[in-house]
């Protein structure tokens, strides 16, 4: 379970602060600054004096350790070296006399300025993929298969593992301890979340010898951009150890029949590069259950950040928890 974020962690991250931080690495902005859509971190497209653009990601304090961030960067650089189209961070260097800035990593990809940590990458454009097109899904499947071929070569040692303890039981315990669940729904939510997690954990255990590998970890359509040359990932912030199906199931439509056809297209491409254990298909609903519980805790832990109440005003209401109870009951039925 990640640490709860400090209250209003980005209050001092003004446009001037962003540009000043980048200037310490020799990247001098020309005043063009656009904040991109990101809730967990703060991400900016920055125009440079030479006419180019970079994307600067300022990490939320307290979420990841330096070692975890550098593992993310190392994985991205490894993918780039294998010609897998994932956006990798730039190598940074503190400009003298910028003694207050440290650049960490080998190569140095993480800049540390007091409590502020940031990375810089090239700007990569793209559009949302057409996930109702079988050929597009097959191409995405090949892409993920190539990513997993690299991911299978060695494990993460610092980043988290996608399992019931980390993304299920820990968030559930935190939500109950903090009194986040509305009083009228607490008993029902506690009961159904426990039943759902028990089944999810059992289903994960049932796949004997489940292969865990380095994954993108948060492979939803918003993190996958399409270009004429094909797909590429723009964010490995949630890279983790987990089963291969984790990077496939979030690309599937909600309808069961359409989902089966879409998965067949994804696997047609995936297995061009990587063997897939068909037993993992049974893990889709358990993994969906873990994501639901983790997402509730993620929202609650970020509530002091003004961006969250503005974007998720419905969170924490009686209606929200009633819907969560209903959805978890559906998960129990689907998994059982």
XYZ file of C-alpha atoms in Angstrom:
336
model
C 0.000 0.000 0.000
C 1.458 3.358 -0.961
C 1.759 6.089 1.638
C -1.010 8.650 1.812
C 0.053 11.865 0.099
C 0.863 14.914 2.162
C -1.719 17.685 2.243
C -1.703 19.795 -0.932
C 1.702 18.505 -2.101
C 1.884 20.664 -5.242
C 0.957 24.042 -3.749
C 4.383 25.538 -4.504
C 4.603 24.090 -8.007
C 3.847 27.319 -9.860
C 4.641 27.814 -13.565
C 7.740 29.776 -12.536
C 8.842 26.938 -10.243
C 8.445 24.418 -13.070
C 10.496 26.506 -15.497
C 13.150 27.308 -12.863
C 13.539 23.603 -11.995
C 14.024 22.635 -15.645
C 16.477 25.474 -16.179
C 18.698 23.937 -13.498
C 19.125 20.944 -15.812
C 19.965 23.109 -18.828
C 16.472 22.893 -20.321
C 15.454 26.533 -20.709
C 11.793 27.177 -21.352
C 10.486 29.907 -23.620
C 7.320 30.504 -21.572
C 5.066 28.015 -23.373
C 3.711 25.806 -20.602
C 0.705 23.509 -20.751
C -0.434 21.372 -17.802
C -1.449 17.919 -19.042
C -4.149 15.677 -17.629
C -2.730 13.879 -14.592
C -4.081 13.538 -11.060
C -1.417 11.425 -9.362
C 1.524 13.558 -10.440
C 1.789 16.943 -12.143
C 2.789 16.784 -15.795
C 3.622 19.727 -18.059
C 4.390 20.180 -21.717
C 7.191 22.739 -21.847
C 8.290 24.726 -24.883
C 12.060 25.245 -25.071
C 14.112 28.149 -26.343
C 15.391 26.008 -29.217
C 11.814 25.578 -30.466
C 11.350 21.998 -29.257
C 9.120 20.549 -26.562
C 9.624 18.239 -23.602
C 7.260 16.744 -21.036
C 8.194 17.201 -17.374
C 6.668 14.917 -14.730
C 6.787 16.087 -11.107
C 6.240 13.122 -8.816
C 3.807 13.189 -5.922
C 5.866 13.316 -2.697
C 5.726 10.163 -0.599
C 4.266 7.852 -3.225
C 7.376 6.151 -4.630
C 10.900 5.937 -3.294
C 13.840 7.062 -5.417
C 14.703 3.402 -6.004
C 11.175 2.662 -7.252
C 11.192 5.628 -9.632
C 14.615 4.699 -10.980
C 13.368 1.148 -11.619
C 10.526 2.628 -13.667
C 13.070 4.665 -15.643
C 15.388 1.713 -16.113
C 12.520 -0.376 -17.486
C 11.549 2.385 -19.925
C 15.152 2.700 -21.135
C 15.368 -1.077 -21.489
C 12.214 -1.068 -23.615
C 13.566 1.751 -25.771
C 16.838 -0.138 -26.287
C 14.797 -3.138 -27.478
C 12.919 -0.815 -29.878
C 9.645 -1.247 -28.023
C 7.829 2.084 -28.488
C 7.551 3.338 -24.914
C 8.580 6.891 -24.051
C 11.812 6.831 -22.023
C 13.146 9.626 -19.778
C 15.950 11.929 -20.849
C 19.347 11.867 -19.168
C 19.680 14.990 -17.006
C 22.646 16.951 -15.762
C 22.750 19.742 -13.196
C 24.106 22.963 -14.653
C 26.819 24.567 -12.568
C 26.442 26.254 -10.151
C 23.149 24.433 -9.463
C 24.428 22.810 -6.296
C 20.893 22.459 -4.904
C 19.888 20.049 -7.685
C 20.912 16.390 -7.675
C 20.501 14.019 -10.596
C 20.135 10.368 -9.607
C 20.445 7.109 -11.497
C 22.812 5.444 -13.923
C 22.181 7.092 -16.310
C 20.894 10.108 -14.350
C 17.188 10.408 -15.146
C 15.717 11.629 -11.851
C 16.207 15.213 -10.682
C 15.864 15.987 -6.970
C 15.401 19.551 -5.744
C 14.538 19.594 -2.043
C 11.288 17.592 -1.750
C 10.628 17.966 -5.463
C 11.496 15.089 -7.769
C 10.978 15.247 -11.499
C 11.859 13.566 -14.757
C 11.819 14.860 -18.319
C 10.937 12.979 -21.501
C 10.505 13.825 -25.181
C 7.035 14.896 -26.236
C 5.162 12.156 -28.091
C 1.782 12.843 -29.655
C -0.967 10.409 -30.583
C -4.674 9.691 -30.384
C -6.838 7.128 -28.642
C -6.730 3.699 -30.322
C -9.835 2.291 -32.042
C -10.425 -0.641 -29.735
C -13.403 -1.908 -31.736
C -11.113 -2.695 -34.684
C -9.736 -6.284 -34.587
C -6.618 -5.316 -36.579
C -5.851 -2.505 -34.124
C -6.282 -4.902 -31.190
C -3.999 -7.446 -32.824
C -1.348 -4.761 -33.329
C -1.682 -3.689 -29.686
C -1.386 -7.351 -28.682
C 1.907 -7.636 -30.577
C 3.106 -4.468 -28.874
C 2.269 -5.772 -25.393
C 3.841 -9.119 -26.256
C 7.081 -7.344 -27.144
C 6.893 -5.357 -23.894
C 6.390 -8.559 -21.899
C 9.282 -10.264 -23.684
C 11.527 -7.567 -22.219
C 9.648 -7.622 -18.914
C 10.280 -11.354 -18.498
C 14.052 -11.005 -18.624
C 14.472 -10.042 -14.954
C 12.239 -9.039 -12.026
C 11.680 -5.709 -10.326
C 13.270 -5.599 -6.900
C 11.746 -2.370 -5.533
C 8.385 -1.878 -7.233
C 5.196 -3.432 -5.888
C 3.572 -6.717 -6.893
C -0.029 -6.907 -8.092
C -1.594 -9.312 -5.612
C -4.498 -9.545 -3.181
C -2.446 -8.398 -0.193
C -1.103 -5.233 -1.802
C -4.053 -4.070 -3.886
C -6.918 -5.668 -1.974
C -6.546 -6.344 1.727
C -4.325 -3.340 2.479
C -6.657 -0.780 0.820
C -9.693 -2.398 2.479
C -8.078 -2.243 5.931
C -7.043 1.384 5.396
C -10.535 2.470 4.314
C -12.109 0.826 7.358
C -9.515 2.156 9.806
C -9.867 5.707 8.486
C -13.655 5.666 8.667
C -13.890 6.556 4.992
C -16.891 4.346 4.227
C -20.122 6.168 5.095
C -21.640 4.840 8.366
C -24.868 3.661 6.741
C -22.989 1.531 4.206
C -20.006 0.441 6.300
C -21.299 -2.953 7.485
C -22.542 -4.040 4.058
C -19.377 -2.818 2.329
C -17.116 -4.538 4.888
C -18.989 -7.812 4.403
C -19.086 -7.870 0.611
C -15.520 -6.571 0.184
C -14.272 -9.366 2.468
C -16.187 -12.025 0.515
C -15.003 -10.612 -2.806
C -11.383 -10.533 -1.677
C -11.486 -14.054 -0.293
C -12.700 -15.360 -3.645
C -10.253 -13.201 -5.631
C -7.343 -14.388 -3.514
C -8.435 -18.002 -3.962
C -8.743 -17.604 -7.733
C -5.234 -16.141 -7.918
C -3.923 -19.052 -5.842
C -5.710 -21.578 -8.049
C -3.397 -20.785 -10.987
C -0.538 -23.010 -9.886
C 2.884 -21.663 -10.845
C 1.472 -18.295 -11.950
C 4.208 -16.484 -13.872
C 4.897 -12.949 -12.649
C 6.782 -10.481 -14.827
C 7.488 -6.775 -15.166
C 4.385 -5.055 -16.551
C 3.104 -1.662 -17.578
C 0.636 -2.222 -14.725
C -1.970 0.404 -15.697
C -2.632 -0.467 -19.317
C -5.890 1.348 -20.012
C -6.712 3.224 -23.246
C -5.719 6.585 -21.737
C -2.119 5.408 -21.354
C -1.933 4.044 -24.894
C -1.537 6.471 -27.797
C -1.951 5.581 -31.457
C 0.134 6.983 -34.300
C 0.467 6.042 -37.988
C 3.457 3.917 -36.887
C 1.353 2.074 -34.307
C 0.829 2.283 -30.516
C 3.118 3.536 -27.807
C 2.901 3.910 -24.036
C 3.408 7.297 -22.421
C 3.338 6.430 -18.710
C 4.993 3.639 -16.731
C 4.255 5.230 -13.366
C 2.399 2.105 -12.171
C 4.892 -0.441 -13.529
C 4.761 -3.519 -11.308
C 5.289 -7.256 -11.072
C 2.171 -9.185 -12.022
C 0.536 -11.729 -14.355
C 0.466 -10.991 -18.084
C -3.335 -10.654 -18.195
C -3.047 -7.453 -16.118
C -1.844 -5.571 -19.211
C -4.647 -6.960 -21.376
C -7.933 -6.964 -19.490
C -8.364 -3.176 -19.139
C -8.438 -2.881 -22.937
C -11.514 -5.118 -23.183
C -15.085 -3.795 -23.595
C -17.662 -4.366 -20.884
C -19.958 -6.578 -22.928
C -19.100 -10.246 -22.354
C -19.488 -11.355 -25.975
C -17.553 -8.386 -27.381
C -14.936 -8.866 -24.669
C -14.278 -12.452 -25.817
C -13.761 -11.371 -29.421
C -11.505 -8.493 -28.378
C -9.383 -10.757 -26.172
C -9.017 -13.227 -29.046
C -7.680 -10.415 -31.264
C -5.286 -9.194 -28.573
C -3.942 -12.704 -27.993
C -3.583 -13.320 -31.733
C -1.018 -10.542 -31.773
C 0.405 -11.170 -28.301
C 1.344 -14.773 -28.974
C 3.380 -13.717 -31.991
C 6.018 -12.691 -29.460
C 5.071 -14.161 -26.106
C 3.473 -17.354 -24.812
C 0.236 -16.745 -22.930
C -1.041 -19.038 -20.168
C -4.771 -19.386 -20.933
C -5.493 -20.110 -17.277
C -4.918 -16.394 -16.636
C -8.198 -15.514 -18.367
C -9.888 -16.651 -15.145
C -8.010 -13.867 -13.317
C -9.734 -10.979 -15.108
C -12.549 -10.609 -12.564
C -10.272 -11.075 -9.512
C -7.950 -8.385 -10.881
C -10.921 -6.114 -11.584
C -11.982 -6.584 -7.939
C -8.530 -5.573 -6.685
C -8.567 -2.489 -8.905
C -11.957 -1.394 -7.546
C -10.781 -1.571 -3.929
C -7.454 0.056 -4.644
C -9.153 2.880 -6.561
C -11.422 3.736 -3.623
C -8.447 3.957 -1.274
C -6.448 5.935 -3.857
C -9.200 8.571 -4.055
C -9.530 8.786 -0.279
C -5.796 9.137 0.279
C -5.592 12.032 -2.202
C -8.623 13.966 -0.965
C -6.521 16.820 0.509
C -5.235 17.525 -2.998
C -7.659 20.176 -4.380
C -7.614 18.496 -7.803
C -9.429 15.453 -6.424
C -12.613 16.994 -4.929
C -12.915 19.091 -8.085
C -12.695 16.056 -10.387
C -14.339 13.356 -8.239
C -17.075 15.250 -6.378
C -19.226 12.087 -6.226
C -16.653 10.171 -4.177
C -17.441 9.313 -0.555
C -21.181 9.901 -0.741
C -23.740 7.331 0.394
C -24.601 6.822 -3.265
C -20.956 6.109 -4.122
C -20.644 3.413 -1.458
C -24.027 1.927 -2.394
C -22.801 1.583 -5.962
C -19.552 0.025 -4.753
C -21.506 -2.523 -2.724
C -23.635 -3.417 -5.749
C -20.593 -3.733 -8.002
C -18.718 -5.876 -5.485
C -21.739 -8.172 -5.219
C -21.628 -8.507 -9.000
C -17.933 -9.360 -8.721
C -18.688 -12.053 -6.150
C -21.192 -13.625 -8.540
C -18.840 -13.328 -11.523
C -15.924 -14.919 -9.667
C -18.013 -17.609 -7.973
